[in-house]
Coordinates of C-alpha atoms in Angstrom, one line a residue:
M1 CA 39.2 119.1 125.8
S2 CA 37.6 119.4 122.3
G3 CA 39.4 118.2 119.2
Q4 CA 39.8 121.8 117.9
A5 CA 41.3 122.8 121.3
H6 CA 43.8 120.0 121.1
W7 CA 44.9 121.1 117.7
D8 CA 45.0 124.8 118.6
E9 CA 47.3 124.1 121.5
E10 CA 49.5 121.6 119.7
L11 CA 50.1 123.8 116.7
T12 CA 51.6 126.5 118.9
V13 CA 54.5 124.2 119.4
L14 CA 54.6 121.6 116.6
G15 CA 56.3 122.3 113.3
P16 CA 53.9 123.1 110.4
G17 CA 54.7 120.2 108.2
I18 CA 52.1 117.8 109.6
S19 CA 50.4 115.5 107.1
E20 CA 47.9 117.4 105.1
A21 CA 45.2 114.8 105.3
V22 CA 45.7 114.4 109.1
R23 CA 45.3 118.2 109.4
W24 CA 42.2 118.2 107.2
A25 CA 40.7 115.5 109.4
G26 CA 41.2 117.6 112.5
L27 CA 40.7 114.6 114.8
A28 CA 41.9 114.2 118.4
V29 CA 41.8 110.5 119.1
T30 CA 41.2 109.1 122.6
E31 CA 41.3 105.4 121.7
A32 CA 41.3 102.9 118.8
A33 CA 40.4 99.3 118.2
G34 CA 40.3 97.2 115.0
M35 CA 39.5 99.5 112.1
H36 CA 37.8 102.3 114.2
L37 CA 39.0 105.4 116.0
T38 CA 37.1 107.2 118.8
D39 CA 37.6 111.0 119.1
T40 CA 37.3 113.3 122.0
S41 CA 33.6 113.8 121.4
G42 CA 33.0 110.0 121.6
R43 CA 32.4 109.7 117.9
R44 CA 33.4 106.4 116.2
I45 CA 35.2 106.7 112.9
A46 CA 36.0 104.0 110.4
D47 CA 39.8 104.3 109.8
L48 CA 40.5 103.5 106.1
M49 CA 43.5 105.8 106.2
G50 CA 45.5 103.4 108.3
A51 CA 48.4 105.9 108.3
A52 CA 48.9 105.1 104.6
G53 CA 49.2 101.4 105.1
V54 CA 50.8 101.2 108.5
N55 CA 47.8 99.7 110.3
L56 CA 48.2 96.1 109.0
L57 CA 46.7 94.2 111.9
G58 CA 44.3 96.8 113.2
H59 CA 44.4 99.2 116.1
S60 CA 45.2 97.6 119.5
H61 CA 45.4 94.1 118.2
P62 CA 45.3 91.9 121.4
A63 CA 48.3 89.7 120.6
Y64 CA 50.4 92.8 119.5
V65 CA 49.5 94.7 122.7
E66 CA 50.3 91.8 124.9
A67 CA 53.6 91.0 123.3
L68 CA 54.9 94.6 123.3
T69 CA 53.7 95.1 126.9
R70 CA 55.6 91.9 128.0
Q71 CA 58.7 93.0 126.1
M72 CA 58.7 96.5 127.7
G73 CA 58.7 94.9 131.1
S74 CA 61.8 92.9 130.4
W75 CA 64.2 94.7 128.1
M76 CA 63.8 97.6 125.7
I77 CA 67.2 99.3 124.8
G78 CA 70.0 97.9 122.8
A79 CA 70.7 95.8 119.7
H80 CA 72.2 92.7 121.4
A81 CA 71.0 89.2 120.6
S82 CA 67.6 88.4 122.1
D83 CA 64.7 86.0 121.9
A84 CA 62.7 88.7 120.2
R85 CA 65.2 89.1 117.4
L86 CA 65.7 85.4 117.0
E87 CA 62.0 84.8 116.7
M88 CA 61.6 87.7 114.3
T89 CA 64.3 86.3 112.0
R90 CA 62.8 82.9 112.0
L91 CA 59.3 84.1 111.2
L92 CA 60.4 86.6 108.5
R93 CA 62.6 84.0 106.8
H94 CA 59.6 81.7 106.6
L95 CA 57.5 84.4 104.9
L96 CA 60.1 85.9 102.5
P97 CA 61.4 84.4 99.2
A98 CA 64.3 82.0 99.8
H99 CA 66.9 84.2 98.1
L100 CA 66.3 87.1 100.5
D101 CA 68.2 85.4 103.3
R102 CA 69.6 88.5 105.1
I103 CA 67.6 91.2 107.0
Q104 CA 68.9 94.5 108.2
L105 CA 66.6 96.6 110.5
Y106 CA 66.1 100.4 110.5
S107 CA 63.6 102.8 112.0
S108 CA 61.9 104.4 109.0
G109 CA 61.1 103.8 105.3
S110 CA 63.4 106.6 104.2
E111 CA 66.3 105.2 106.2
A112 CA 65.8 101.8 104.7
V113 CA 65.7 103.2 101.2
E114 CA 68.9 105.1 101.8
S115 CA 70.5 101.9 103.0
A116 CA 69.3 100.0 99.9
I117 CA 70.9 102.6 97.7
R118 CA 74.2 102.3 99.7
L119 CA 74.0 98.6 99.3
A120 CA 73.5 98.8 95.5
K121 CA 76.5 101.2 95.2
S122 CA 78.6 98.8 97.3
A123 CA 77.6 95.7 95.4
T124 CA 78.0 97.2 91.9
G125 CA 80.7 99.8 92.4
R126 CA 78.5 102.2 90.5
F127 CA 76.5 105.3 91.6
E128 CA 73.5 106.0 89.3
I129 CA 69.9 105.1 90.3
L130 CA 66.9 105.0 88.0
S131 CA 63.5 105.7 89.6
F132 CA 60.1 106.7 88.3
W133 CA 57.7 109.6 87.9
Q134 CA 55.2 110.0 90.7
S135 CA 57.1 107.7 93.0
F136 CA 57.6 108.2 96.8
H137 CA 60.6 106.8 98.5
G138 CA 61.2 109.2 101.4
R139 CA 62.4 112.7 102.3
T140 CA 65.9 112.2 103.4
L141 CA 68.6 113.5 101.0
G142 CA 69.2 110.3 98.9
S143 CA 65.6 109.1 98.9
L144 CA 64.3 112.6 98.2
A145 CA 66.0 112.5 94.9
H146 CA 63.7 109.7 93.9
T147 CA 60.5 111.2 95.4
S148 CA 58.2 113.0 93.0
G149 CA 56.7 116.4 94.0
A150 CA 58.8 116.9 97.1
R151 CA 62.0 118.5 95.8
T152 CA 60.8 122.0 94.8
G153 CA 62.8 124.8 96.4
L154 CA 65.4 122.4 97.9
G155 CA 68.2 122.8 95.4
P156 CA 70.1 120.1 93.5
T157 CA 69.3 116.5 94.1
A158 CA 71.8 113.7 94.8
P159 CA 74.1 113.1 91.8
G160 CA 73.3 110.2 89.6
S161 CA 69.5 110.4 90.0
I162 CA 67.7 109.5 86.7
S163 CA 63.9 109.4 86.3
A164 CA 61.5 107.8 83.8
P165 CA 57.7 107.4 83.4
Y166 CA 56.0 104.7 85.5
A167 CA 53.6 102.3 83.9
N168 CA 50.5 104.3 84.9
C169 CA 48.3 103.1 82.1
S170 CA 45.4 105.5 83.0
R171 CA 47.7 108.5 82.4
C172 CA 50.2 107.2 79.9
P173 CA 52.5 110.0 78.9
L174 CA 53.0 108.3 75.6
R175 CA 49.2 108.2 74.9
L176 CA 49.4 104.5 74.3
T177 CA 47.3 101.6 75.6
S178 CA 48.4 98.4 77.3
P179 CA 49.0 95.6 76.3
A180 CA 49.3 96.8 72.7
C181 CA 52.1 99.2 73.8
E182 CA 54.3 96.3 74.7
F183 CA 55.8 98.3 77.6
A184 CA 56.8 101.3 75.6
C185 CA 57.5 103.1 78.9
V186 CA 60.2 100.6 79.6
D187 CA 61.7 101.1 76.2
L188 CA 61.6 104.9 76.9
A189 CA 63.5 104.2 80.2
R190 CA 66.0 102.3 78.2
D191 CA 66.4 105.3 75.8
I192 CA 66.7 107.6 78.8
L193 CA 69.5 105.5 80.3
R194 CA 71.3 105.5 76.9
E195 CA 71.1 109.3 76.7
Q196 CA 71.6 110.3 80.3
S197 CA 73.6 107.6 82.1
T198 CA 77.3 107.7 82.3
G199 CA 77.3 103.9 82.1
S200 CA 77.3 103.6 85.9
I201 CA 73.8 102.3 86.8
A202 CA 73.8 100.7 90.2
A203 CA 70.1 100.0 90.6
I204 CA 66.5 100.5 89.4
L205 CA 64.4 101.6 92.4
V206 CA 60.6 100.9 92.0
E207 CA 57.4 100.6 93.9
P208 CA 55.5 97.5 92.7
V209 CA 52.4 99.6 93.4
Q210 CA 52.8 103.3 93.5
G211 CA 51.2 104.4 96.8
R212 CA 51.2 108.2 97.1
A213 CA 50.4 108.4 93.4
G214 CA 47.0 106.8 94.2
N215 CA 47.7 103.1 94.5
V216 CA 48.6 102.8 90.9
V217 CA 48.9 99.1 89.8
P218 CA 51.1 98.5 86.8
P219 CA 50.1 96.0 84.2
T220 CA 51.2 92.4 84.5
G221 CA 54.7 91.9 83.2
Y222 CA 56.0 95.4 84.0
L223 CA 58.3 94.3 86.9
R224 CA 59.6 91.5 84.7
A225 CA 60.4 94.1 82.0
L226 CA 62.3 96.2 84.6
R227 CA 64.1 93.0 85.8
R228 CA 65.4 92.6 82.2
L229 CA 66.4 96.2 82.0
A230 CA 68.3 96.0 85.2
D231 CA 70.1 92.8 84.0
E232 CA 71.0 94.5 80.7
H233 CA 73.0 97.1 82.7
G234 CA 74.3 94.8 85.4
A235 CA 72.3 96.7 87.9
L236 CA 70.3 95.6 90.9
L237 CA 66.5 95.7 91.1
I238 CA 65.3 97.3 94.3
A239 CA 61.6 96.8 95.2
D240 CA 60.4 99.4 97.6
E241 CA 57.6 97.5 99.4
S242 CA 57.2 99.9 102.3
M243 CA 53.5 100.1 101.6
T244 CA 52.9 96.8 99.8
G245 CA 54.9 94.4 101.8
M246 CA 53.6 91.8 104.4
G247 CA 50.5 90.9 102.5
R248 CA 48.6 94.1 101.8
T249 CA 48.3 93.5 98.0
G250 CA 47.3 89.8 98.4
T251 CA 50.7 88.3 98.5
I252 CA 53.4 88.7 101.1
L253 CA 55.4 90.7 98.6
A254 CA 53.9 92.5 95.6
S255 CA 57.2 91.9 93.7
D256 CA 57.1 88.1 94.3
Q257 CA 56.2 87.4 90.7
P258 CA 57.6 85.0 88.1
D259 CA 60.9 86.0 86.6
V260 CA 61.3 89.1 88.8
L261 CA 63.3 88.1 91.9
P262 CA 64.2 91.6 93.1
D263 CA 67.8 91.8 94.5
V264 CA 66.8 94.0 97.4
V265 CA 63.4 94.5 99.1
V266 CA 62.6 97.4 101.4
L267 CA 59.9 96.8 104.1
G268 CA 58.3 99.3 106.4
K269 CA 54.9 100.8 107.4
G270 CA 52.9 97.6 108.2
L271 CA 56.1 95.7 109.1
G272 CA 55.7 97.0 112.7
N273 CA 52.0 97.8 112.7
G274 CA 52.6 101.2 114.2
Y275 CA 56.0 100.6 115.8
P276 CA 58.6 102.6 113.8
V277 CA 60.6 99.8 112.2
S278 CA 61.8 99.1 108.6
A279 CA 64.1 96.7 106.9
I280 CA 66.0 95.8 103.8
C281 CA 66.2 92.2 102.7
A282 CA 68.8 90.9 100.3
P283 CA 70.9 87.8 99.5
T284 CA 74.0 87.1 101.6
N285 CA 76.4 87.7 98.7
L286 CA 75.1 91.3 98.3
M287 CA 74.8 92.1 102.0
Q288 CA 78.5 91.2 102.7
R289 CA 80.0 93.4 100.0
G290 CA 82.1 96.2 101.2
P291 CA 81.9 98.9 102.2
F292 CA 78.2 98.1 103.1
G293 CA 79.1 94.8 104.8
A294 CA 81.9 96.1 107.0
P295 CA 81.3 96.2 110.8
S296 CA 79.0 99.1 111.7
A297 CA 78.9 100.3 108.1
S298 CA 75.1 99.6 107.7
S299 CA 74.0 99.7 111.3
S300 CA 71.2 102.0 112.7
S301 CA 70.8 103.6 116.2
Y302 CA 67.5 101.7 116.7
G303 CA 67.9 98.8 114.3
G304 CA 67.3 95.5 116.1
F305 CA 66.0 96.9 119.4
P306 CA 63.9 94.2 121.1
L307 CA 60.6 96.2 121.0
A308 CA 61.0 96.6 117.2
C309 CA 61.8 93.0 116.8
R310 CA 58.9 91.9 118.9
A311 CA 56.5 94.1 116.9
V312 CA 57.8 92.6 113.6
A313 CA 57.6 89.0 115.1
V314 CA 53.9 89.5 116.0
V315 CA 53.0 90.9 112.6
A316 CA 54.8 88.1 110.8
Q317 CA 53.3 85.4 113.0
T318 CA 49.8 86.8 112.6
V319 CA 50.0 87.3 108.9
H320 CA 51.2 83.7 108.6
R321 CA 48.8 82.0 111.0
Q322 CA 45.7 83.9 109.8
Q323 CA 46.7 83.8 106.2
L324 CA 46.1 87.6 106.0
A325 CA 47.8 88.0 102.6
D326 CA 45.2 85.6 101.0
R327 CA 42.4 87.3 103.0
A328 CA 43.6 90.8 101.7
G329 CA 43.4 89.5 98.2
E330 CA 39.9 88.1 98.6
V331 CA 38.3 90.8 100.7
G332 CA 40.0 93.5 98.7
A333 CA 38.8 92.1 95.4
R334 CA 35.2 92.0 96.6
T335 CA 35.5 95.6 97.9
L336 CA 37.0 96.8 94.6
T337 CA 34.3 95.1 92.6
R338 CA 31.6 96.7 94.8
L339 CA 33.2 100.2 94.5
R340 CA 33.4 99.9 90.8
Q341 CA 29.8 98.9 90.5
D342 CA 28.4 101.5 92.9
L343 CA 30.6 104.4 91.7
A344 CA 30.2 103.7 88.0
G345 CA 28.9 106.7 86.0
L346 CA 29.5 109.3 88.7
A347 CA 30.8 112.5 87.3
L348 CA 32.9 113.0 90.4
V349 CA 34.7 109.6 90.0
S350 CA 37.3 109.2 87.3
S351 CA 38.5 105.7 88.2
V352 CA 38.5 102.9 90.8
H353 CA 41.6 100.8 90.9
G354 CA 43.9 98.9 93.2
V355 CA 44.9 95.5 94.4
G356 CA 44.2 93.7 97.7
M357 CA 43.7 96.1 100.6
A358 CA 45.3 99.0 98.7
I359 CA 42.5 100.8 96.7
G360 CA 42.4 104.1 94.9
I361 CA 39.4 106.2 93.9
G362 CA 40.4 108.8 91.3
L363 CA 38.3 112.0 91.5
N364 CA 37.5 114.6 88.9
V365 CA 38.2 117.6 91.1
T366 CA 39.4 121.0 90.1
G367 CA 42.1 121.2 92.7
K368 CA 43.2 120.7 96.3
E369 CA 40.4 122.7 97.8
Q370 CA 37.7 120.5 96.2
L371 CA 39.6 117.4 97.2
R372 CA 39.6 118.7 100.8
E373 CA 35.9 119.3 100.6
V374 CA 35.2 115.7 99.6
F375 CA 37.6 114.4 102.2
Q376 CA 36.0 116.4 105.0
Q377 CA 32.5 115.4 104.0
L378 CA 33.6 111.7 104.4
V379 CA 35.1 112.5 107.8
A380 CA 31.9 114.2 108.9
A381 CA 30.0 111.0 107.8
G382 CA 32.4 108.8 109.9
V383 CA 34.9 107.6 107.3
L384 CA 38.6 108.5 107.3
V385 CA 40.6 107.9 104.1
M386 CA 44.0 108.9 102.8
T387 CA 44.6 111.2 99.8
G388 CA 47.2 111.3 97.1
G389 CA 47.1 113.6 94.1
H390 CA 43.4 113.7 93.1
T391 CA 42.8 110.2 94.6
L392 CA 41.2 108.9 97.7
R393 CA 43.4 106.0 99.0
L394 CA 41.9 103.2 101.1
Y395 CA 44.0 101.1 103.4
P396 CA 41.8 98.9 105.7
P397 CA 43.6 96.6 108.1
L398 CA 44.0 93.1 106.8
T399 CA 42.1 91.9 109.8
A400 CA 39.1 94.2 109.2
D401 CA 35.7 92.6 110.0
E402 CA 34.1 92.4 106.5
T403 CA 30.7 93.5 107.9
E404 CA 32.3 96.6 109.4
L405 CA 34.3 97.2 106.2
T406 CA 31.1 96.9 104.1
A407 CA 29.4 99.4 106.3
A408 CA 32.2 101.9 105.9
V409 CA 32.2 101.4 102.1
D410 CA 28.4 102.0 102.2
T411 CA 28.9 105.3 103.9
L412 CA 31.7 106.3 101.5
V413 CA 29.6 105.4 98.4
S414 CA 26.7 107.4 99.8
V415 CA 28.8 110.5 100.3
L416 CA 30.3 110.3 96.9
Q417 CA 27.0 109.7 95.2
R418 CA 25.4 112.7 96.8
Y419 CA 28.4 115.0 96.8
K420 CA 27.9 118.5 95.6
A421 CA 30.6 121.2 95.8
P422 CA 29.6 124.0 98.2
T423 CA 28.2 127.1 96.4

């Protein structure tokens, strides 16, 4: 069956809200390995979309496949104690900062963000949450209140939701320049809290790198400034590392920076390398606060199931043994330098930015239709990327063969250099 025939039949049953980029690509995949997909026509496509950062170890990673296959043959259903969960806790504790000594598992990033918000409210006795423009934290009711661009037409958001500009220095709403601005955006957030808060701030919720906004990397010191702002209000600092965690940005956590120490970290996406699992990580003294810490008060239907634990264990072990965070930093830096050099001066390209294996290529496009044209020309050439705003987002697996990655970047550069809008 052709790819189009697959889509035609599926869309007679599936809901219409499928990922826009996935729909634009129109691929029907038969198999995948490493950083490549194979479609129904036998065409091999370099997958730099990676499900927006989920594909941490690469498709069909041998150790991952073997471990999950073995676990499926022994025990799959239930959240009782198990070798899989014990191994996972040992491996994650080895990777995470020492103060994050408790881990609670969930099945999606949105669910984990909701849980982090409940934890903050329990720990502080307050209810207001400060988040940031262009952020993405999920589409469930609580997380939706802190997700930019997804609330239109859905009525009032959750009470206590406050928003301020993120440190997106390429599009500063204050028309200032870093570092001379001395984090004027954080001062503005401070003013917003003074004017809009009822004095009941529970937490500041932030992405260390904004993913859907285009892999926006804030300037050095921004998270430290937010840490101080949270401390001024006796609030928690929640780092949503669904996209950045487990090494993608060159360190195990993008928020693991001097004088930051987030109180709660959200993990997801690459945590399970395709298995739907997420987590919040926090100190014991926060996790045990009521009502969050009461029996069953923070549990999840699928949290702690052995397949999820086995998936996380393999990811954590592979990231540690193969030093994938360091590799992501090194290979990502070389890739970023290459893209900046080869795309410099192109009228189509407004910026090239990112950190580690999370890269963004900003485009000077007139709207969504032109973005789709660029995206589909890349797919036709054999390279699949993610989109976000007017940005192409690149998420290669941390294990990507550098020769194969270079070839994919060669193709991407070639397409962008010769791109012309259809007449």
